[in-house]
Short mmCIF file of C-alpha atoms in Angstrom, two decimals:
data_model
loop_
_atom_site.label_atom_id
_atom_site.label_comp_id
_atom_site.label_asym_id
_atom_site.label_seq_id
_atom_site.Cartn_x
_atom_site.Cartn_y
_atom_site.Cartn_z
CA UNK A 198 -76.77 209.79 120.55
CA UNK A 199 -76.58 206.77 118.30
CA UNK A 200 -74.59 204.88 120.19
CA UNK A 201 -76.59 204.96 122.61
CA UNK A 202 -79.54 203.83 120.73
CA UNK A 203 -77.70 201.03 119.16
CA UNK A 204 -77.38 199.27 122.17
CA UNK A 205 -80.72 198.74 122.20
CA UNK A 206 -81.19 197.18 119.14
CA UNK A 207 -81.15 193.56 119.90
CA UNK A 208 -79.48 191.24 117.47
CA UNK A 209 -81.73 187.95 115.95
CA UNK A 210 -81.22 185.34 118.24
CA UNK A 211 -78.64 182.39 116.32
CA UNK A 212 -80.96 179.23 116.08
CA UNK A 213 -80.66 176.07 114.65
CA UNK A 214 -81.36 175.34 110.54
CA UNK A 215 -84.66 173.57 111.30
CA UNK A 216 -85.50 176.12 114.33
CA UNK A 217 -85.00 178.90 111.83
CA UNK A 218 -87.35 176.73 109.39
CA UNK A 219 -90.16 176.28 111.60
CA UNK A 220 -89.99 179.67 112.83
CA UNK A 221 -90.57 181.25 109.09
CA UNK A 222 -93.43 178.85 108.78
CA UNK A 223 -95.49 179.76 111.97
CA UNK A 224 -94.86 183.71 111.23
CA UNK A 225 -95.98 183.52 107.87
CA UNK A 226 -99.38 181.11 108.64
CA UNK A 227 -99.72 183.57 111.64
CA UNK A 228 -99.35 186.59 109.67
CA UNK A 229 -101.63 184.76 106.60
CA UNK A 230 -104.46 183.83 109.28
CA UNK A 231 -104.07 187.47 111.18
CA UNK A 232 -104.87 188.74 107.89
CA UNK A 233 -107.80 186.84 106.63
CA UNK A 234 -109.41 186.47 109.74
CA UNK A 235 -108.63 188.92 112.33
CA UNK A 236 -105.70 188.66 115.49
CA UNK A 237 -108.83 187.94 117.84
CA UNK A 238 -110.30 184.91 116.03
CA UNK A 239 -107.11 182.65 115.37
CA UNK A 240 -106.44 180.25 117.98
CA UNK A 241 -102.50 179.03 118.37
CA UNK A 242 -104.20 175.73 117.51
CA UNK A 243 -105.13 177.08 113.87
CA UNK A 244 -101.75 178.65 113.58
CA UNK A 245 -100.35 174.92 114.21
CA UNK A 246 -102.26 173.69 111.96
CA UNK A 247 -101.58 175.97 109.29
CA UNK A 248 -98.02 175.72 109.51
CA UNK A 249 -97.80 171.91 110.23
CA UNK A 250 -96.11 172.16 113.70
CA UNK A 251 -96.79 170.99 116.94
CA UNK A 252 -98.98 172.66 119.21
CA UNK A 253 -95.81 172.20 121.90
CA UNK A 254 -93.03 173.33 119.30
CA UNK A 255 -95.36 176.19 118.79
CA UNK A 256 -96.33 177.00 123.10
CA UNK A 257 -92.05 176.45 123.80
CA UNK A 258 -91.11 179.20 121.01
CA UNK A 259 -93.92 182.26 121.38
CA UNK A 260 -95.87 181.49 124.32
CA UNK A 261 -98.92 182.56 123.55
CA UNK A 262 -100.37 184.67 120.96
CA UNK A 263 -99.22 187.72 122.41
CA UNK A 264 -95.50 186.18 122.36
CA UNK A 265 -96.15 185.24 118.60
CA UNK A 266 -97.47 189.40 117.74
CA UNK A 267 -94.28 190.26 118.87
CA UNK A 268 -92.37 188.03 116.89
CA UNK A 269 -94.24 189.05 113.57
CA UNK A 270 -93.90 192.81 114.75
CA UNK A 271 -89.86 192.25 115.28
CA UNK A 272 -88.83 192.91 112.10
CA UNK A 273 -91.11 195.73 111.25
CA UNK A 274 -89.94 197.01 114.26
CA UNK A 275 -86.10 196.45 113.20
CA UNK A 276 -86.53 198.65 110.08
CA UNK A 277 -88.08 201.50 111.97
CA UNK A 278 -85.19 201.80 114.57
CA UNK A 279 -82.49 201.21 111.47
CA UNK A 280 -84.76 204.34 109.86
CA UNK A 281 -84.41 206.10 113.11
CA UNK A 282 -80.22 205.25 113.18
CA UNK A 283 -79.25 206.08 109.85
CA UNK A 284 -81.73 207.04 107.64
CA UNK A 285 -82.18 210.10 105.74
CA UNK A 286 -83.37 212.97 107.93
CA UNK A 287 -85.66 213.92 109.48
CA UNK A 288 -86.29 210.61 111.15
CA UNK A 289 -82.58 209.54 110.43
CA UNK A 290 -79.38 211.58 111.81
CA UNK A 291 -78.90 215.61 110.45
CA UNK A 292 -82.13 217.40 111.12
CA UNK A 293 -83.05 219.43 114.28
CA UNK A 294 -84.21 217.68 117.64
CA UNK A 295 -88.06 218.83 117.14
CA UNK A 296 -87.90 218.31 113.45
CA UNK A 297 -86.51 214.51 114.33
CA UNK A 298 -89.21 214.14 117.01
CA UNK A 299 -92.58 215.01 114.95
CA UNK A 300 -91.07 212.82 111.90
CA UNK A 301 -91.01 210.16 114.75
CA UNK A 302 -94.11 210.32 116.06
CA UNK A 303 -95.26 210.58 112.64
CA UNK A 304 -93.36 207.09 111.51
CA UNK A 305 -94.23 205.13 114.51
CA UNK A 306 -98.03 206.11 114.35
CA UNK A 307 -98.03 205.33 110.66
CA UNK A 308 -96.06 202.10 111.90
CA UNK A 309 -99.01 201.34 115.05
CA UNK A 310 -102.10 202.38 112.81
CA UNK A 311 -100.46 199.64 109.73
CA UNK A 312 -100.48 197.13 112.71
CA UNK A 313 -102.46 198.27 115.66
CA UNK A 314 -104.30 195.01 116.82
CA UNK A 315 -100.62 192.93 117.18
CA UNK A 316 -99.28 195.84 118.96
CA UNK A 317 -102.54 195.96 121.06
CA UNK A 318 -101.94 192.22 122.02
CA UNK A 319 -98.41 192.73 122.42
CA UNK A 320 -99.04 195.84 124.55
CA UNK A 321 -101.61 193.98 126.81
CA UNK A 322 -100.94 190.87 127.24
CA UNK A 323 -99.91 191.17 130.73
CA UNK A 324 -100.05 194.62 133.27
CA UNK A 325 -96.91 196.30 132.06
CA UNK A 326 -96.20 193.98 129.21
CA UNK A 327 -95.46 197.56 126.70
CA UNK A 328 -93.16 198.55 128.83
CA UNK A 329 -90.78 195.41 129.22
CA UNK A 330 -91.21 194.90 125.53
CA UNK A 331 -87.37 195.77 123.96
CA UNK A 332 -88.70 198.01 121.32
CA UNK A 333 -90.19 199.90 124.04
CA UNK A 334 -87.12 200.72 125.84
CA UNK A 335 -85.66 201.66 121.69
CA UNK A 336 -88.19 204.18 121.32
CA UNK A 337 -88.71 205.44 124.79
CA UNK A 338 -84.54 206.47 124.98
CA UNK A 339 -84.97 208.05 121.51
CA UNK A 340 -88.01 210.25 122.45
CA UNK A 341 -85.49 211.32 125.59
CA UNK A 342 -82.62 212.49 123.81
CA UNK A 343 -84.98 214.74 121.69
CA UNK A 344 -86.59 216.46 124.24
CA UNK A 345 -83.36 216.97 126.20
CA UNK A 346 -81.72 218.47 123.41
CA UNK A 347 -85.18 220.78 122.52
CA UNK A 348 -85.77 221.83 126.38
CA UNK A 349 -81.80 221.29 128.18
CA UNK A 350 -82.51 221.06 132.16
CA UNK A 351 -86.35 219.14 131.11
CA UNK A 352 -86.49 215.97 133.11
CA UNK A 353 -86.56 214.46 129.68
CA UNK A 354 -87.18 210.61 130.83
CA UNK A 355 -90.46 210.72 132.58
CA UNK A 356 -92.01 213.28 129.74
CA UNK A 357 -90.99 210.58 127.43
CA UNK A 358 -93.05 208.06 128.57
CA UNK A 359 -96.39 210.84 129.22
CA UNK A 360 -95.55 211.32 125.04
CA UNK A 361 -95.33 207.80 124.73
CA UNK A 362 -98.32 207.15 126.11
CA UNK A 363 -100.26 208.54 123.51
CA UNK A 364 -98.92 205.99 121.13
CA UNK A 365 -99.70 203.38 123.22
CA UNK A 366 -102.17 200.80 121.27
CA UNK A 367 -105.12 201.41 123.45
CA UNK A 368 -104.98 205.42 123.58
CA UNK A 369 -104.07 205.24 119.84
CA UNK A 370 -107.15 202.66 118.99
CA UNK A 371 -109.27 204.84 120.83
CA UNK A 372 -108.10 208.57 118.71
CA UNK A 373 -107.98 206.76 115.47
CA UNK A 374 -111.78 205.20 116.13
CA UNK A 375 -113.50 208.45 117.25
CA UNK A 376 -111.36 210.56 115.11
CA UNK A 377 -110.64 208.88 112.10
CA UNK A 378 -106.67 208.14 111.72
CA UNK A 379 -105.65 211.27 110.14
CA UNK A 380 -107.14 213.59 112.99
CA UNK A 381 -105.70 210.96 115.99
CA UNK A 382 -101.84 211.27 113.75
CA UNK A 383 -101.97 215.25 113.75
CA UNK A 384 -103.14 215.61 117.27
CA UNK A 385 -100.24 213.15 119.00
CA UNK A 386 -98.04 214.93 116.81
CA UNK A 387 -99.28 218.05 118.07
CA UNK A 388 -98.57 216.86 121.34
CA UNK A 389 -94.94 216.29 120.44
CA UNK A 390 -94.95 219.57 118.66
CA UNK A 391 -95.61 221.54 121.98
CA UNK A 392 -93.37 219.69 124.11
CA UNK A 393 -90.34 220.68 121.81
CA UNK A 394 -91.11 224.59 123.08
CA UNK A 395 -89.89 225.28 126.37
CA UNK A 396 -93.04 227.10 128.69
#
């Protein structure tokens, strides 16, 4: 199983020394400004600024703001799936498929909840954009092993993505602000409980 999941854990791209530089500058005025003032009220003009770049050095490497959420979200991202590979169970290797899939859901809500309005923007920047995001495709194969191995014959791909759709920023934004984030966290994983079961 983690072989298969390894693949899918992209390598940093190699960049240049000053590349590199400028990178750790914008993420860290980015994640400064996110922080004081809120993903919706910094411009890509303020981030700039704050790190003393170019607006163009700043468009050519992320885009646009949703291009710079993912970058800041990469790393966090990283640790999760290197939890996920070889951590201690139950998220990591050793512990029983729906024992490995509720500590899952657990980490990655805990993980969406600690940074739910990047995700958001990462999620919706464009129709489909969660889905072509390569965390997506990390978590998505994960879920899919688990519920194979729980339910053997269960078309395990597709009822990935219906439990993965419950995590999605949006449907998780919307839980966590009518139910508070503790209720929203016990009913996904409730979800993920009862697909372990077969009918």
């Amino acid at each position: 199983m983690s072989e298969s999941l390894e693949l899918l854990v992209g390598q940093p791209v190699k960049e240049r020394a000053d590349a590199a530089r400028n990178r750790e500058k914008v993420l860290a005025a980015a994640a400064r400004l996110f922080a004081e003032k809120g993903v919706e009220a910094v411009s890509m003009d303020a981030v700039a600024a704050a790190a003393g770049v170019g607006k163009g050095t700043l468009f050519r490497r992320f885009g646009d703001k949703s291009g710079l959420a993912v970058a800041l979200l990469d790393a966090r991202e990283r640790e999760l799936q290197q939890r996920v590979l070889s951590g201690p169970p139950p998220l990591g290797p050793g512990a029983p498929a729906p024992e490995r899939l509720t500590a899952f859901v657990a980490a990655y809500l805990d993980y969406l909840f600690a940074h739910l309005d990047l995700v958001r923007m990462s999620e919706t920047a464009s129709p489909g954009a969660r889905y072509r995001i390569g965390a997506y495709r990390f978590w998505h194969r994960h879920v899919a092993i688990l519920l194979a191995e729980c339910r053997p014959g269960v078309d395990a791909d597709p009822l990935a993505h219906a439990l993965l759709a419950a995590t999605g920023a949006e449907a998780a934004a919307a839980l966590k602000d009518a139910y508070g984030p503790d209720r929203a966290a016990t009913a996904v994983t409730a979800l993920a409980t009862a697909l372990t079961t077969a009918p």
